[in-house]
Amino acid sequence: MKKLNYKTLLTGLMPALILASCSTTKHLAEGEVLYVGTPTPKITNYEKSKTGESTLEEVMGAINVAPNNSFFGSPKSRWPFPFGLWIYNRFERYDKGIGKWIFNKLAADPVYISTVNPDTRSKVATNLLKDYGYFNGNVTYTVDTLKNPKKAKLNYTVNFGHGYLLDSVMYAGFDARCDSLIQANKDETMLHKDDPFNVNTLNQERERLVELFKNNGYYFYRSEFITFLADTIMKPGYVNLKIAQQPNVPKNALRTYHIGNTTVNLIGQNGEQPTDSIKFRHFQVNYAGKKPGVRFGVLRRRFLYRNGEIFSQQKQNYSQQALSRLGIFKFNEFRYNPKGDTDTLDITINAMFDLPYDSELELNVKTKSTKQTGPGAVFKLSKKNFKRMGASLNLELNGSYEWQTSSTVDGESSVMNSYELGAALSLNFPRLVLPWQQNRMNAFRFPSQTDFKIYASQVNRARYFKMLSFGGEVTYNFQRRRGLKHTVTPVHLAFNMLQRRTAEFNAIASQNPMLFHSLDDQFIPSFSYTLTYDNTYKQKRNRLWWENSLTSAGNVTSMIYAAFGQSFKKQEKKLLGNPFAQFVKYSTEFRYLFNISEKQQIATRVMGGVIWAYGNKTIAPYSEQFYVGGANSIRAFTIRSIGPGRFRPASSTNYSYVDETGDIKLEANIEYRFRMLSNFLGGNLNGAVFLDAGNVWLMRKDEARPGAEFTLNRFFDSIATGTGFGIRYDLSFLILRLDFGIALHVPYDTEKKGYYNIPNFKDGMGIHFAIGYPF
């Protein structure tokens, strides 16, 4: 394709813009009518209830269709400028060249009444009413043409009629063992007398019965073997329901099976077929090479059944999931083979090894308001199946280097620069590793993992200090219920050591002791618990995500001191020669993603946190304090460049280089995301418009930082706000993001009055390049 000439492009677009006042129906296909929306339907005989609300939502989903230039996917509200239709009418005739390119990229095909197909939609909506028990309800429509006969609206009427309730529920036609299983588990039934009739509930009850049978040996039992018979005549307004087994069900479906032999075929990452085997009783592993690619015991423990047990679909599912969570196989396939005409099922598993290593490299450039700039990098390397244990060994290296962009610092020449270096090594097990014996079923039936981690980092701030931080932790993650994740860190030990302090640093510390005590040598022994809720598994239209975290540091250590006769409130208690931190920290983050359509979403986030240091250390460690700003926060500002409160260190002060952090954090974000171009260079090009707000504050008053503490006085003035827009290039497996933030308000006083108090527009801009969405 020839390189596009932008003058030609603009020249081609101008006629489309001129046609803003012209007809959007000039080039409609013969006999077609342009669909321009659906007003709010007329709803009759509607009684508000949980069933009624669900039914109405389903019906509205069936009849509502967004017209051209819809306002956020609304079926009735539209933008006043149908740009896509203008482009369609102007460039529809082009078969090649720039006109064809403009048409393909910017035109919107007209939405016709015929493509909306209201007749079919009204029938589907009527059937939905019947599915929810509104047997005498119906949905009708009229086509209302406008002044222009080539445009029309669709007006729907939804008549709910009367909702039917369940009266009696009977199970019939099942053999003696199946019937006994039904009766033994009748408390779990989905169907109850006086409940609203609902086809979805009937299907759920059918799946419950099938699952019940398959977990008790009926391997070949299927959903289609169960039918429903409904009588609406015997009692007006009620349904007498019979759940029956179909006649002529295959004999093998009514037969209970037991587990026989299990064979695992381990296939090499390049397709190498097994050449040797190892067997213990009824469990055999076939493998290529000198020994199995994973230890025999690691494999065996993932299979939550034993030879001779009655077949259970639930145990089979748990076993397959536990095998997948090892993370070492590209796929694993379970095959069940009846042994002749017996009641025995032999199981064969084909599992192919994945690549042994994963690696990731991230590059970034940091620019700070203190005129420091420089590159940074993060390199991650993972070795899967470490020592054939099914665990992964992970190494992370990170570093950044910053140099002064001005020739002097505080009036002095500076040739010394700042840097940060860090390394972390972790061992991850896809199960709970606990010192006591676990029940094998509980250990592997739900997602869980254990992380053992050690790390070290060094920070060098030019002309001020050099700090070494190191430590380790043990973390458990488990998910006993879908959508609810628990993260427990029973042991986290961190050491902060100030290796070097300059005379200039000491002079600054004497002026601002609260700020610089957070950098003192200290030991941080902590415990934390995090609870995360995510409703993605429900496959709802909108996603809700909520995380709450609580951390306690130094309290267990203080209790040990108290047990040996020392006061719990004693100051400067030490462990391993360092005073240890004592604090409680709580943080919460709530996200809600509203999907307007496949191409439009509104993403929101509200987050906050508070940390209270007391006892042994009344100033929270610097590494635990909160901050705002940056690519994933308030994008109009660089990271750690706002707050605390309404305080702002003057650029001329000695401690202006220190990152701005606090004990309290509040932040809120809203972002409208929309599709710009589909299938653009192998991916989708998306846009976003956002609004960010927030700040951090101190819990205690600091004389050296006036206005930094949290108060209700001028609270809203102390909230920094910024807006902006961004571009996202979505390759499905990778999202590249470029955001342009524009500051609207800073919490400190400036030379400008009013809410928009940014002295210079160019100084209130932030540009961020990142990977992934900000939230």
mmCIF file with all atom_site columns, N, CA, C and O in Angstrom, residues 16 19 22-28 34-36 67-70 78 81-92 103 106-112 151:
data_model
loop_
_atom_site.group_PDB
_atom_site.id
_atom_site.type_symbol
_atom_site.label_atom_id
_atom_site.label_alt_id
_atom_site.label_comp_id
_atom_site.label_asym_id
_atom_site.label_entity_id
_atom_site.label_seq_id
_atom_site.pdbx_PDB_ins_code
_atom_site.Cartn_x
_atom_site.Cartn_y
_atom_site.Cartn_z
_atom_site.occupancy
_atom_site.B_iso_or_equiv
_atom_site.pdbx_formal_charge
_atom_site.auth_seq_id
_atom_site.auth_comp_id
_atom_site.auth_asym_id
_atom_site.auth_atom_id
_atom_site.pdbx_PDB_model_num
ATOM 1   N N  . ALA A 1 16  ? -16.860 15.047 3.736  1.00 0.00 ? 16  ALA A N  1
ATOM 2   C CA . ALA A 1 16  ? -17.697 14.334 4.711  1.00 0.00 ? 16  ALA A CA 1
ATOM 3   C C  . ALA A 1 16  ? -18.152 15.266 5.814  1.00 0.00 ? 16  ALA A C  1
ATOM 4   O O  . ALA A 1 16  ? -19.294 15.199 6.277  1.00 0.00 ? 16  ALA A O  1
ATOM 5   N N  . LEU A 1 19  ? -20.841 17.528 4.648  1.00 0.00 ? 19  LEU A N  1
ATOM 6   C CA . LEU A 1 19  ? -22.120 16.846 4.523  1.00 0.00 ? 19  LEU A CA 1
ATOM 7   C C  . LEU A 1 19  ? -22.836 16.657 5.854  1.00 0.00 ? 19  LEU A C  1
ATOM 8   O O  . LEU A 1 19  ? -23.813 15.928 5.951  1.00 0.00 ? 19  LEU A O  1
ATOM 9   N N  . CYS A 1 22  ? -26.357 17.184 5.637  1.00 0.00 ? 22  CYS A N  1
ATOM 10  C CA . CYS A 1 22  ? -27.007 16.498 4.526  1.00 0.00 ? 22  CYS A CA 1
ATOM 11  C C  . CYS A 1 22  ? -27.654 15.205 4.982  1.00 0.00 ? 22  CYS A C  1
ATOM 12  O O  . CYS A 1 22  ? -27.492 14.761 6.110  1.00 0.00 ? 22  CYS A O  1
ATOM 13  N N  . SER A 1 23  ? -28.328 14.535 4.088  1.00 0.00 ? 23  SER A N  1
ATOM 14  C CA . SER A 1 23  ? -29.065 13.320 4.388  1.00 0.00 ? 23  SER A CA 1
ATOM 15  C C  . SER A 1 23  ? -28.114 12.165 4.709  1.00 0.00 ? 23  SER A C  1
ATOM 16  O O  . SER A 1 23  ? -27.051 12.034 4.101  1.00 0.00 ? 23  SER A O  1
ATOM 17  N N  . THR A 1 24  ? -28.537 11.340 5.670  1.00 0.00 ? 24  THR A N  1
ATOM 18  C CA . THR A 1 24  ? -27.783 10.115 5.987  1.00 0.00 ? 24  THR A CA 1
ATOM 19  C C  . THR A 1 24  ? -28.454 8.898  5.364  1.00 0.00 ? 24  THR A C  1
ATOM 20  O O  . THR A 1 24  ? -28.061 7.771  5.640  1.00 0.00 ? 24  THR A O  1
ATOM 21  N N  . THR A 1 25  ? -29.470 9.140  4.531  1.00 0.00 ? 25  THR A N  1
ATOM 22  C CA . THR A 1 25  ? -30.206 8.026  3.921  1.00 0.00 ? 25  THR A CA 1
ATOM 23  C C  . THR A 1 25  ? -30.098 8.000  2.404  1.00 0.00 ? 25  THR A C  1
ATOM 24  O O  . THR A 1 25  ? -30.758 7.211  1.736  1.00 0.00 ? 25  THR A O  1
ATOM 25  N N  . LYS A 1 26  ? -29.237 8.860  1.866  1.00 0.00 ? 26  LYS A N  1
ATOM 26  C CA . LYS A 1 26  ? -29.163 9.020  0.417  1.00 0.00 ? 26  LYS A CA 1
ATOM 27  C C  . LYS A 1 26  ? -28.762 7.730  -0.283 1.00 0.00 ? 26  LYS A C  1
ATOM 28  O O  . LYS A 1 26  ? -29.284 7.403  -1.361 1.00 0.00 ? 26  LYS A O  1
ATOM 29  N N  . HIS A 1 27  ? -27.842 6.979  0.313  1.00 0.00 ? 27  HIS A N  1
ATOM 30  C CA . HIS A 1 27  ? -27.327 5.784  -0.353 1.00 0.00 ? 27  HIS A CA 1
ATOM 31  C C  . HIS A 1 27  ? -27.803 4.494  0.315  1.00 0.00 ? 27  HIS A C  1
ATOM 32  O O  . HIS A 1 27  ? -27.107 3.479  0.262  1.00 0.00 ? 27  HIS A O  1
ATOM 33  N N  . LEU A 1 28  ? -28.971 4.523  0.949  1.00 0.00 ? 28  LEU A N  1
ATOM 34  C CA . LEU A 1 28  ? -29.494 3.295  1.548  1.00 0.00 ? 28  LEU A CA 1
ATOM 35  C C  . LEU A 1 28  ? -29.830 2.279  0.451  1.00 0.00 ? 28  LEU A C  1
ATOM 36  O O  . LEU A 1 28  ? -30.192 2.645  -0.672 1.00 0.00 ? 28  LEU A O  1
ATOM 37  N N  . LEU A 1 34  ? -33.818 3.043  7.529  1.00 0.00 ? 34  LEU A N  1
ATOM 38  C CA . LEU A 1 34  ? -32.786 3.228  8.547  1.00 0.00 ? 34  LEU A CA 1
ATOM 39  C C  . LEU A 1 34  ? -33.393 3.171  9.949  1.00 0.00 ? 34  LEU A C  1
ATOM 40  O O  . LEU A 1 34  ? -34.350 3.880  10.257 1.00 0.00 ? 34  LEU A O  1
ATOM 41  N N  . TYR A 1 35  ? -32.832 2.308  10.787 1.00 0.00 ? 35  TYR A N  1
ATOM 42  C CA . TYR A 1 35  ? -33.285 2.181  12.176 1.00 0.00 ? 35  TYR A CA 1
ATOM 43  C C  . TYR A 1 35  ? -32.636 3.274  13.014 1.00 0.00 ? 35  TYR A C  1
ATOM 44  O O  . TYR A 1 35  ? -31.419 3.426  13.015 1.00 0.00 ? 35  TYR A O  1
ATOM 45  N N  . VAL A 1 36  ? -33.441 4.076  13.726 1.00 0.00 ? 36  VAL A N  1
ATOM 46  C CA . VAL A 1 36  ? -32.894 5.205  14.489 1.00 0.00 ? 36  VAL A CA 1
ATOM 47  C C  . VAL A 1 36  ? -33.142 5.066  15.988 1.00 0.00 ? 36  VAL A C  1
ATOM 48  O O  . VAL A 1 36  ? -32.950 6.027  16.734 1.00 0.00 ? 36  VAL A O  1
ATOM 49  N N  . PRO A 1 67  ? -28.673 1.929  17.694 1.00 0.00 ? 67  PRO A N  1
ATOM 50  C CA . PRO A 1 67  ? -28.666 2.459  16.322 1.00 0.00 ? 67  PRO A CA 1
ATOM 51  C C  . PRO A 1 67  ? -27.298 3.032  15.982 1.00 0.00 ? 67  PRO A C  1
ATOM 52  O O  . PRO A 1 67  ? -26.386 3.013  16.808 1.00 0.00 ? 67  PRO A O  1
ATOM 53  N N  . ASN A 1 68  ? -27.146 3.563  14.804 1.00 0.00 ? 68  ASN A N  1
ATOM 54  C CA . ASN A 1 68  ? -25.924 4.270  14.439 1.00 0.00 ? 68  ASN A CA 1
ATOM 55  C C  . ASN A 1 68  ? -25.712 5.457  15.373 1.00 0.00 ? 68  ASN A C  1
ATOM 56  O O  . ASN A 1 68  ? -26.663 6.048  15.859 1.00 0.00 ? 68  ASN A O  1
ATOM 57  N N  . ASN A 1 69  ? -24.448 5.801  15.627 1.00 0.00 ? 69  ASN A N  1
ATOM 58  C CA . ASN A 1 69  ? -24.026 6.885  16.516 1.00 0.00 ? 69  ASN A CA 1
ATOM 59  C C  . ASN A 1 69  ? -24.756 6.856  17.870 1.00 0.00 ? 69  ASN A C  1
ATOM 60  O O  . ASN A 1 69  ? -25.180 7.866  18.409 1.00 0.00 ? 69  ASN A O  1
ATOM 61  N N  . SER A 1 70  ? -24.901 5.625  18.406 1.00 0.00 ? 70  SER A N  1
ATOM 62  C CA . SER A 1 70  ? -25.541 5.460  19.708 1.00 0.00 ? 70  SER A CA 1
ATOM 63  C C  . SER A 1 70  ? -24.711 6.132  20.799 1.00 0.00 ? 70  SER A C  1
ATOM 64  O O  . SER A 1 70  ? -23.483 6.155  20.757 1.00 0.00 ? 70  SER A O  1
ATOM 65  N N  . ARG A 1 78  ? -28.756 9.126  20.992 1.00 0.00 ? 78  ARG A N  1
ATOM 66  C CA . ARG A 1 78  ? -27.718 9.123  19.967 1.00 0.00 ? 78  ARG A CA 1
ATOM 67  C C  . ARG A 1 78  ? -26.930 10.421 20.001 1.00 0.00 ? 78  ARG A C  1
ATOM 68  O O  . ARG A 1 78  ? -27.423 11.470 20.428 1.00 0.00 ? 78  ARG A O  1
ATOM 69  N N  . PHE A 1 81  ? -24.020 13.910 15.892 1.00 0.00 ? 81  PHE A N  1
ATOM 70  C CA . PHE A 1 81  ? -23.244 13.918 14.643 1.00 0.00 ? 81  PHE A CA 1
ATOM 71  C C  . PHE A 1 81  ? -22.962 12.480 14.206 1.00 0.00 ? 81  PHE A C  1
ATOM 72  O O  . PHE A 1 81  ? -22.079 11.815 14.743 1.00 0.00 ? 81  PHE A O  1
ATOM 73  N N  . PRO A 1 82  ? -23.726 11.958 13.247 1.00 0.00 ? 82  PRO A N  1
ATOM 74  C CA . PRO A 1 82  ? -23.536 10.576 12.769 1.00 0.00 ? 82  PRO A CA 1
ATOM 75  C C  . PRO A 1 82  ? -22.329 10.466 11.836 1.00 0.00 ? 82  PRO A C  1
ATOM 76  O O  . PRO A 1 82  ? -22.463 10.221 10.632 1.00 0.00 ? 82  PRO A O  1
ATOM 77  N N  . PHE A 1 83  ? -21.140 10.660 12.391 1.00 0.00 ? 83  PHE A N  1
ATOM 78  C CA . PHE A 1 83  ? -19.926 10.736 11.582 1.00 0.00 ? 83  PHE A CA 1
ATOM 79  C C  . PHE A 1 83  ? -19.740 9.479  10.725 1.00 0.00 ? 83  PHE A C  1
ATOM 80  O O  . PHE A 1 83  ? -19.384 9.552  9.545  1.00 0.00 ? 83  PHE A O  1
ATOM 81  N N  . GLY A 1 84  ? -19.954 8.290  11.335 1.00 0.00 ? 84  GLY A N  1
ATOM 82  C CA . GLY A 1 84  ? -19.757 7.043  10.594 1.00 0.00 ? 84  GLY A CA 1
ATOM 83  C C  . GLY A 1 84  ? -20.676 6.927  9.386  1.00 0.00 ? 84  GLY A C  1
ATOM 84  O O  . GLY A 1 84  ? -20.270 6.429  8.330  1.00 0.00 ? 84  GLY A O  1
ATOM 85  N N  . LEU A 1 85  ? -21.915 7.418  9.517  1.00 0.00 ? 85  LEU A N  1
ATOM 86  C CA . LEU A 1 85  ? -22.848 7.371  8.386  1.00 0.00 ? 85  LEU A CA 1
ATOM 87  C C  . LEU A 1 85  ? -22.466 8.387  7.314  1.00 0.00 ? 85  LEU A C  1
ATOM 88  O O  . LEU A 1 85  ? -22.634 8.136  6.114  1.00 0.00 ? 85  LEU A O  1
ATOM 89  N N  . TRP A 1 86  ? -21.970 9.536  7.733  1.00 0.00 ? 86  TRP A N  1
ATOM 90  C CA . TRP A 1 86  ? -21.517 10.518 6.739  1.00 0.00 ? 86  TRP A CA 1
ATOM 91  C C  . TRP A 1 86  ? -20.397 9.924  5.887  1.00 0.00 ? 86  TRP A C  1
ATOM 92  O O  . TRP A 1 86  ? -20.388 10.064 4.669  1.00 0.00 ? 86  TRP A O  1
ATOM 93  N N  . ILE A 1 87  ? -19.445 9.282  6.559  1.00 0.00 ? 87  ILE A N  1
ATOM 94  C CA . ILE A 1 87  ? -18.346 8.651  5.822  1.00 0.00 ? 87  ILE A CA 1
ATOM 95  C C  . ILE A 1 87  ? -18.892 7.560  4.903  1.00 0.00 ? 87  ILE A C  1
ATOM 96  O O  . ILE A 1 87  ? -18.463 7.421  3.750  1.00 0.00 ? 87  ILE A O  1
ATOM 97  N N  . TYR A 1 88  ? -19.858 6.776  5.393  1.00 0.00 ? 88  TYR A N  1
ATOM 98  C CA . TYR A 1 88  ? -20.450 5.710  4.574  1.00 0.00 ? 88  TYR A CA 1
ATOM 99  C C  . TYR A 1 88  ? -21.068 6.296  3.306  1.00 0.00 ? 88  TYR A C  1
ATOM 100 O O  . TYR A 1 88  ? -20.831 5.803  2.196  1.00 0.00 ? 88  TYR A O  1
ATOM 101 N N  . ASN A 1 89  ? -21.868 7.357  3.447  1.00 0.00 ? 89  ASN A N  1
ATOM 102 C CA . ASN A 1 89  ? -22.541 7.947  2.288  1.00 0.00 ? 89  ASN A CA 1
ATOM 103 C C  . ASN A 1 89  ? -21.563 8.614  1.333  1.00 0.00 ? 89  ASN A C  1
ATOM 104 O O  . ASN A 1 89  ? -21.775 8.602  0.117  1.00 0.00 ? 89  ASN A O  1
ATOM 105 N N  . ARG A 1 90  ? -20.497 9.189  1.880  1.00 0.00 ? 90  ARG A N  1
ATOM 106 C CA . ARG A 1 90  ? -19.542 9.907  1.028  1.00 0.00 ? 90  ARG A CA 1
ATOM 107 C C  . ARG A 1 90  ? -18.592 8.969  0.299  1.00 0.00 ? 90  ARG A C  1
ATOM 108 O O  . ARG A 1 90  ? -18.243 9.204  -0.862 1.00 0.00 ? 90  ARG A O  1
ATOM 109 N N  . PHE A 1 91  ? -18.174 7.870  0.929  1.00 0.00 ? 91  PHE A N  1
ATOM 110 C CA . PHE A 1 91  ? -17.099 7.041  0.357  1.00 0.00 ? 91  PHE A CA 1
ATOM 111 C C  . PHE A 1 91  ? -17.548 5.630  -0.017 1.00 0.00 ? 91  PHE A C  1
ATOM 112 O O  . PHE A 1 91  ? -16.720 4.784  -0.340 1.00 0.00 ? 91  PHE A O  1
ATOM 113 N N  . GLU A 1 92  ? -18.848 5.367  0.049  1.00 0.00 ? 92  GLU A N  1
ATOM 114 C CA . GLU A 1 92  ? -19.343 4.022  -0.243 1.00 0.00 ? 92  GLU A CA 1
ATOM 115 C C  . GLU A 1 92  ? -19.035 3.584  -1.662 1.00 0.00 ? 92  GLU A C  1
ATOM 116 O O  . GLU A 1 92  ? -18.849 2.401  -1.940 1.00 0.00 ? 92  GLU A O  1
ATOM 117 N N  . PHE A 1 103 ? -13.093 4.580  3.867  1.00 0.00 ? 103 PHE A N  1
ATOM 118 C CA . PHE A 1 103 ? -14.347 3.853  4.057  1.00 0.00 ? 103 PHE A CA 1
ATOM 119 C C  . PHE A 1 103 ? -14.148 2.660  4.995  1.00 0.00 ? 103 PHE A C  1
ATOM 120 O O  . PHE A 1 103 ? -14.936 2.446  5.925  1.00 0.00 ? 103 PHE A O  1
ATOM 121 N N  . LEU A 1 106 ? -13.232 4.146  8.741  1.00 0.00 ? 106 LEU A N  1
ATOM 122 C CA . LEU A 1 106 ? -14.046 5.121  9.463  1.00 0.00 ? 106 LEU A CA 1
ATOM 123 C C  . LEU A 1 106 ? -15.548 4.999  9.233  1.00 0.00 ? 106 LEU A C  1
ATOM 124 O O  . LEU A 1 106 ? -16.325 5.545  10.016 1.00 0.00 ? 106 LEU A O  1
ATOM 125 N N  . ALA A 1 107 ? -15.962 4.307  8.187  1.00 0.00 ? 107 ALA A N  1
ATOM 126 C CA . ALA A 1 107 ? -17.392 4.236  7.878  1.00 0.00 ? 107 ALA A CA 1
ATOM 127 C C  . ALA A 1 107 ? -18.113 3.301  8.841  1.00 0.00 ? 107 ALA A C  1
ATOM 128 O O  . ALA A 1 107 ? -17.540 2.331  9.351  1.00 0.00 ? 107 ALA A O  1
ATOM 129 N N  . ALA A 1 108 ? -19.383 3.601  9.105  1.00 0.00 ? 108 ALA A N  1
ATOM 130 C CA . ALA A 1 108 ? -20.246 2.740  9.907  1.00 0.00 ? 108 ALA A CA 1
ATOM 131 C C  . ALA A 1 108 ? -21.400 2.268  9.024  1.00 0.00 ? 108 ALA A C  1
ATOM 132 O O  . ALA A 1 108 ? -22.131 3.083  8.453  1.00 0.00 ? 108 ALA A O  1
ATOM 133 N N  . ASP A 1 109 ? -21.541 0.969  8.874  1.00 0.00 ? 109 ASP A N  1
ATOM 134 C CA . ASP A 1 109 ? -22.627 0.442  8.058  1.00 0.00 ? 109 ASP A CA 1
ATOM 135 C C  . ASP A 1 109 ? -23.969 0.852  8.649  1.00 0.00 ? 109 ASP A C  1
ATOM 136 O O  . ASP A 1 109 ? -24.164 0.801  9.876  1.00 0.00 ? 109 ASP A O  1
ATOM 137 N N  . PRO A 1 110 ? -24.922 1.252  7.820  1.00 0.00 ? 110 PRO A N  1
ATOM 138 C CA . PRO A 1 110 ? -26.252 1.630  8.326  1.00 0.00 ? 110 PRO A CA 1
ATOM 139 C C  . PRO A 1 110 ? -26.917 0.444  9.027  1.00 0.00 ? 110 PRO A C  1
ATOM 140 O O  . PRO A 1 110 ? -26.790 -0.708 8.598  1.00 0.00 ? 110 PRO A O  1
ATOM 141 N N  . VAL A 1 111 ? -27.594 0.738  10.129 1.00 0.00 ? 111 VAL A N  1
ATOM 142 C CA . VAL A 1 111 ? -28.384 -0.280 10.826 1.00 0.00 ? 111 VAL A CA 1
ATOM 143 C C  . VAL A 1 111 ? -29.815 -0.189 10.306 1.00 0.00 ? 111 VAL A C  1
ATOM 144 O O  . VAL A 1 111 ? -30.495 0.828  10.497 1.00 0.00 ? 111 VAL A O  1
ATOM 145 N N  . TYR A 1 112 ? -30.276 -1.241 9.628  1.00 0.00 ? 112 TYR A N  1
ATOM 146 C CA . TYR A 1 112 ? -31.590 -1.236 8.996  1.00 0.00 ? 112 TYR A CA 1
ATOM 147 C C  . TYR A 1 112 ? -32.640 -1.859 9.917  1.00 0.00 ? 112 TYR A C  1
ATOM 148 O O  . TYR A 1 112 ? -32.328 -2.692 10.785 1.00 0.00 ? 112 TYR A O  1
ATOM 149 N N  . LYS A 1 151 ? -36.538 6.622  7.553  1.00 0.00 ? 151 LYS A N  1
ATOM 150 C CA . LYS A 1 151 ? -36.111 6.470  8.928  1.00 0.00 ? 151 LYS A CA 1
ATOM 151 C C  . LYS A 1 151 ? -37.294 6.013  9.777  1.00 0.00 ? 151 LYS A C  1
ATOM 152 O O  . LYS A 1 151 ? -38.420 6.454  9.554  1.00 0.00 ? 151 LYS A O  1
#
